[in-house]
Amino acid sequence: MEVTLRIKRYNPETDVKPYFKEYTVEAEPTDRILDALNQIKWYQDGSLTYRRSCAHGICGSDAMRINGRNRLACKMLMGEIGRRATIEPLMGFTVIKDLVIDLEDFFASYRSIKPYLIAGEAPGAGEWLQTPEERDRFEDTTKCILCASCTTACPITWTNEEWIGPAAIVNAHRFIFDSRDTGTVERFHILNQRSGVFRCRTVFNCTDACPRGIQVTKAIEEVKRAMLLEQA
Ligand code: FES
């Protein structure tokens, strides 16, 4: 089938403002959006710029707005978009070029919540066992691939540069509810800042945007509840 992709282009070094450019590609309904972008870049317009790496929904590089919703280009099929689609960069961060945004602040927020195990005393030699229930407690939030879909779908991100964002909270959740971790108080302190977890207005955009199906809003609510119980 013939599909027209309307892609937002912007090169801050040469363009006064962003503009849309249309490309027509031949594609099968089972091709991915990423395949169509590659077809454009390799055979029509080498200047088109976007991130991609694994092409299998694991690295999180190719998150973008496809028909107004944050999606991974390598996980969305051409058959899902029909004959025409609009593709734009994720919102809320500076565009470096075309579909590539500056993720420095996103990763700074992620690093701020100490996204690693802060372990107490290991229980002697051998494996550090958890019960299946203890492991299940944070199973959902281990799935994050840091694609920034959730954070850039959040309306607070669009207006508040300081907002820590859903992705950082999801990754805090992954360690806060890990029975081996002892960094909870430190993380609560970070998440209790002015633009921390309580800025969340429970809009659910983050949950809708997550390509891994993480219950992002639920994780945020669990962190809020744990912090309130800690303060009680
Ligand atoms: S290219 Fe790695 S997630 Fe799509």
CSV table of C-alpha atoms and ligand atoms in Angstrom, one decimal:
chain,number,residue,atom,x,y,z
A,1,MET,CA,0.0,0.0,0.0
A,2,GLU,CA,1.0,3.6,-0.5
A,3,VAL,CA,1.4,5.6,2.7
A,4,THR,CA,2.0,9.3,3.2
A,5,LEU,CA,4.0,10.3,6.2
A,6,ARG,CA,3.8,13.9,7.3
A,7,ILE,CA,7.0,14.5,9.3
A,8,LYS,CA,7.8,17.5,11.4
A,9,ARG,CA,11.2,18.8,10.3
A,10,TYR,CA,13.5,21.3,12.1
A,11,ASN,CA,17.1,22.1,11.9
A,12,PRO,CA,17.8,24.9,14.4
A,13,GLU,CA,21.0,25.8,12.5
A,14,THR,CA,19.2,26.5,9.2
A,15,ASP,CA,15.4,26.8,9.8
A,16,VAL,CA,13.6,29.7,11.3
A,17,LYS,CA,10.8,27.5,12.6
A,18,PRO,CA,9.6,23.9,12.4
A,19,TYR,CA,7.6,22.8,9.3
A,20,PHE,CA,6.0,19.6,8.0
A,21,LYS,CA,7.3,17.7,5.0
A,22,GLU,CA,5.4,14.9,3.3
A,23,TYR,CA,7.0,11.7,2.1
A,24,THR,CA,5.2,8.8,0.3
A,25,VAL,CA,6.4,5.2,0.8
A,26,GLU,CA,5.4,1.8,-0.4
A,27,ALA,CA,4.8,-0.4,2.6
A,28,GLU,CA,3.1,-3.6,3.8
A,29,PRO,CA,0.6,-3.4,6.6
A,30,THR,CA,3.0,-5.5,8.7
A,31,ASP,CA,6.0,-3.1,8.2
A,32,ARG,CA,6.8,-0.9,11.1
A,33,ILE,CA,6.8,2.9,11.1
A,34,LEU,CA,10.6,2.5,11.7
A,35,ASP,CA,10.9,0.6,8.4
A,36,ALA,CA,9.1,3.5,6.6
A,37,LEU,CA,11.4,6.1,8.2
A,38,ASN,CA,14.4,4.0,7.2
A,39,GLN,CA,13.1,3.8,3.6
A,40,ILE,CA,12.8,7.6,3.5
A,41,LYS,CA,16.2,8.2,5.0
A,42,TRP,CA,18.0,5.6,2.9
A,43,TYR,CA,16.3,6.2,-0.4
A,44,GLN,CA,14.6,9.6,-0.4
A,45,ASP,CA,16.1,12.1,2.0
A,46,GLY,CA,19.3,11.4,3.9
A,47,SER,CA,18.9,14.5,6.0
A,48,LEU,CA,15.9,13.1,8.0
A,49,THR,CA,17.1,12.6,11.5
A,50,TYR,CA,15.7,10.3,14.2
A,51,ARG,CA,17.1,7.9,16.8
A,52,ARG,CA,16.9,4.2,16.6
A,53,SER,CA,19.0,1.2,17.6
A,54,CYS,CA,17.6,-2.2,18.5
A,55,ALA,CA,14.5,-2.0,16.3
A,56,HIS,CA,12.9,-4.5,18.7
A,57,GLY,CA,11.3,-2.3,21.4
A,58,ILE,CA,14.1,-2.8,23.9
A,59,CYS,CA,16.5,0.2,23.7
A,60,GLY,CA,13.9,3.0,23.9
A,61,SER,CA,15.6,5.1,21.3
A,62,ASP,CA,12.8,5.7,18.8
A,63,ALA,CA,10.0,7.1,20.8
A,64,MET,CA,8.1,9.8,18.9
A,65,ARG,CA,4.6,11.2,18.5
A,66,ILE,CA,2.7,9.2,15.9
A,67,ASN,CA,-0.7,10.7,15.1
A,68,GLY,CA,-0.6,12.6,18.4
A,69,ARG,CA,0.3,9.8,20.7
A,70,ASN,CA,3.7,8.8,22.0
A,71,ARG,CA,4.8,5.5,20.5
A,72,LEU,CA,7.9,3.5,19.6
A,73,ALA,CA,8.4,3.6,15.8
A,74,CYS,CA,9.7,0.0,15.9
A,75,LYS,CA,6.6,-1.3,17.6
A,76,MET,CA,3.9,0.4,15.6
A,77,LEU,CA,2.8,-1.2,12.4
A,78,MET,CA,1.9,0.6,9.2
A,79,GLY,CA,-1.4,-1.2,9.2
A,80,GLU,CA,-2.4,0.6,12.4
A,81,ILE,CA,-2.0,4.1,10.9
A,82,GLY,CA,-3.9,3.8,7.6
A,83,ARG,CA,-2.8,5.7,4.5
A,84,ARG,CA,-1.6,8.8,6.2
A,85,ALA,CA,0.2,9.6,9.5
A,86,THR,CA,1.7,12.6,11.2
A,87,ILE,CA,5.0,12.1,13.0
A,88,GLU,CA,6.5,14.6,15.4
A,89,PRO,CA,9.2,14.7,18.1
A,90,LEU,CA,8.2,14.0,21.7
A,91,MET,CA,7.0,17.1,23.5
A,92,GLY,CA,8.4,19.0,26.4
A,93,PHE,CA,12.1,19.0,25.5
A,94,THR,CA,14.3,21.0,23.1
A,95,VAL,CA,14.4,19.6,19.6
A,96,ILE,CA,18.0,19.0,18.5
A,97,LYS,CA,17.0,18.1,14.9
A,98,ASP,CA,13.8,16.7,13.4
A,99,LEU,CA,12.7,13.9,15.6
A,100,VAL,CA,15.6,14.0,18.0
A,101,ILE,CA,15.1,15.8,21.3
A,102,ASP,CA,17.6,16.7,24.0
A,103,LEU,CA,17.2,14.1,26.8
A,104,GLU,CA,19.9,15.6,29.2
A,105,ASP,CA,17.3,16.8,31.7
A,106,PHE,CA,15.3,13.6,31.4
A,107,PHE,CA,18.4,11.5,32.4
A,108,ALA,CA,19.4,14.0,35.1
A,109,SER,CA,16.0,13.4,36.7
A,110,TYR,CA,16.5,9.6,36.3
A,111,ARG,CA,20.0,9.8,37.9
A,112,SER,CA,18.7,12.0,40.8
A,113,ILE,CA,16.6,9.2,42.3
A,114,LYS,CA,19.6,6.8,42.6
A,115,PRO,CA,18.5,4.2,40.1
A,116,TYR,CA,20.5,1.3,41.5
A,117,LEU,CA,20.4,-1.0,44.5
A,118,ILE,CA,21.5,0.5,47.7
A,119,ALA,CA,22.1,-2.7,49.5
A,120,GLY,CA,22.3,-3.3,53.2
A,121,GLU,CA,24.3,-6.1,54.7
A,122,ALA,CA,24.1,-9.2,52.4
A,123,PRO,CA,22.9,-12.3,54.2
A,124,GLY,CA,26.2,-14.2,54.2
A,125,ALA,CA,27.6,-16.3,51.4
A,126,GLY,CA,25.4,-17.5,48.5
A,127,GLU,CA,22.4,-16.0,46.8
A,128,TRP,CA,20.3,-13.2,48.3
A,129,LEU,CA,16.9,-14.8,48.1
A,130,GLN,CA,13.6,-13.0,47.8
A,131,THR,CA,10.2,-14.7,48.0
A,132,PRO,CA,8.1,-14.6,44.8
A,133,GLU,CA,5.8,-12.1,46.5
A,134,GLU,CA,8.7,-9.8,47.3
A,135,ARG,CA,9.9,-10.0,43.7
A,136,ASP,CA,6.4,-9.4,42.3
A,137,ARG,CA,6.2,-6.2,44.3
A,138,PHE,CA,8.3,-4.3,41.8
A,139,GLU,CA,8.1,-6.6,38.7
A,140,ASP,CA,6.1,-4.1,36.7
A,141,THR,CA,8.5,-1.2,37.1
A,142,THR,CA,11.5,-3.3,36.1
A,143,LYS,CA,10.2,-3.1,32.5
A,144,CYS,CA,11.1,0.5,32.0
A,145,ILE,CA,13.3,1.1,28.9
A,146,LEU,CA,13.8,4.8,29.5
A,147,CYS,CA,12.2,5.8,26.2
A,148,ALA,CA,10.8,9.0,27.8
A,149,SER,CA,7.3,8.4,26.4
A,150,CYS,CA,5.7,8.7,29.8
A,151,THR,CA,7.5,11.8,30.9
A,152,THR,CA,7.0,13.7,27.6
A,153,ALA,CA,3.3,12.7,27.5
A,154,CYS,CA,2.8,14.4,31.0
A,155,PRO,CA,1.3,17.9,30.8
A,156,ILE,CA,3.4,18.9,33.8
A,157,THR,CA,6.5,18.3,31.8
A,158,TRP,CA,5.3,20.7,29.1
A,159,THR,CA,5.2,23.6,31.6
A,160,ASN,CA,7.5,22.8,34.5
A,161,GLU,CA,11.2,22.2,33.7
A,162,GLU,CA,11.9,21.1,37.3
A,163,TRP,CA,9.2,18.3,37.4
A,164,ILE,CA,11.0,15.0,38.1
A,165,GLY,CA,8.7,13.2,35.8
A,166,PRO,CA,7.0,9.7,35.6
A,167,ALA,CA,10.0,7.8,34.4
A,168,ALA,CA,12.2,8.8,37.3
A,169,ILE,CA,9.4,7.9,39.7
A,170,VAL,CA,8.9,4.5,38.0
A,171,ASN,CA,12.6,3.8,38.5
A,172,ALA,CA,12.5,5.0,42.1
A,173,HIS,CA,9.5,2.6,42.6
A,174,ARG,CA,11.6,-0.3,41.3
A,175,PHE,CA,14.1,0.1,44.2
A,176,ILE,CA,11.8,1.5,46.9
A,177,PHE,CA,9.8,-1.7,46.9
A,178,ASP,CA,12.8,-4.0,46.6
A,179,SER,CA,13.1,-5.9,49.9
A,180,ARG,CA,17.0,-5.8,49.6
A,181,ASP,CA,17.2,-2.0,49.2
A,182,THR,CA,18.0,0.3,52.0
A,183,GLY,CA,17.9,3.7,50.2
A,184,THR,CA,14.2,4.4,50.6
A,185,VAL,CA,14.6,7.3,53.0
A,186,GLU,CA,17.1,9.0,50.7
A,187,ARG,CA,14.8,8.5,47.7
A,188,PHE,CA,11.7,9.8,49.6
A,189,HIS,CA,13.7,12.9,50.5
A,190,ILE,CA,14.4,13.5,46.8
A,191,LEU,CA,10.9,12.7,45.7
A,192,ASN,CA,9.4,15.0,48.4
A,193,GLN,CA,11.0,18.1,46.7
A,194,ARG,CA,8.8,20.9,45.3
A,195,SER,CA,8.7,19.4,41.9
A,196,GLY,CA,8.7,15.8,43.1
A,197,VAL,CA,6.1,13.1,43.2
A,198,PHE,CA,3.3,15.2,44.7
A,199,ARG,CA,3.2,17.4,41.6
A,200,CYS,CA,1.5,14.5,39.8
A,201,ARG,CA,-2.1,15.3,39.0
A,202,THR,CA,-3.1,11.7,38.0
A,203,VAL,CA,-3.9,12.5,34.4
A,204,PHE,CA,-2.9,8.9,33.2
A,205,ASN,CA,-1.2,10.2,30.0
A,206,CYS,CA,1.9,8.4,31.2
A,207,THR,CA,0.1,5.0,31.5
A,208,ASP,CA,-1.4,5.4,28.0
A,209,ALA,CA,2.0,6.3,26.6
A,210,CYS,CA,4.1,3.5,28.0
A,211,PRO,CA,5.1,1.1,25.2
A,212,ARG,CA,5.9,-1.6,27.8
A,213,GLY,CA,2.5,-1.5,29.4
A,214,ILE,CA,3.8,-0.4,32.8
A,215,GLN,CA,1.0,0.9,35.1
A,216,VAL,CA,2.9,4.1,35.5
A,217,THR,CA,0.2,6.1,37.3
A,218,LYS,CA,-0.4,3.2,39.7
A,219,ALA,CA,3.3,3.1,40.5
A,220,ILE,CA,3.3,6.8,41.2
A,221,GLU,CA,0.3,6.5,43.5
A,222,GLU,CA,2.1,3.6,45.3
A,223,VAL,CA,5.1,5.8,45.9
A,224,LYS,CA,3.0,8.7,47.1
A,225,ARG,CA,1.1,6.4,49.5
A,226,ALA,CA,4.4,4.9,50.9
A,227,MET,CA,5.7,8.4,51.5
A,228,LEU,CA,2.6,9.5,53.3
A,229,LEU,CA,2.6,6.4,55.5
A,230,GLU,CA,6.3,7.0,56.3
A,231,GLN,CA,5.4,10.6,57.4
A,232,ALA,CA,2.3,9.4,59.4
B,1,FES,S1,14.8,1.1,18.2
B,1,FES,FE1,15.1,0.3,20.2
B,1,FES,S2,13.1,0.6,21.1
B,1,FES,FE2,12.8,1.0,19.0
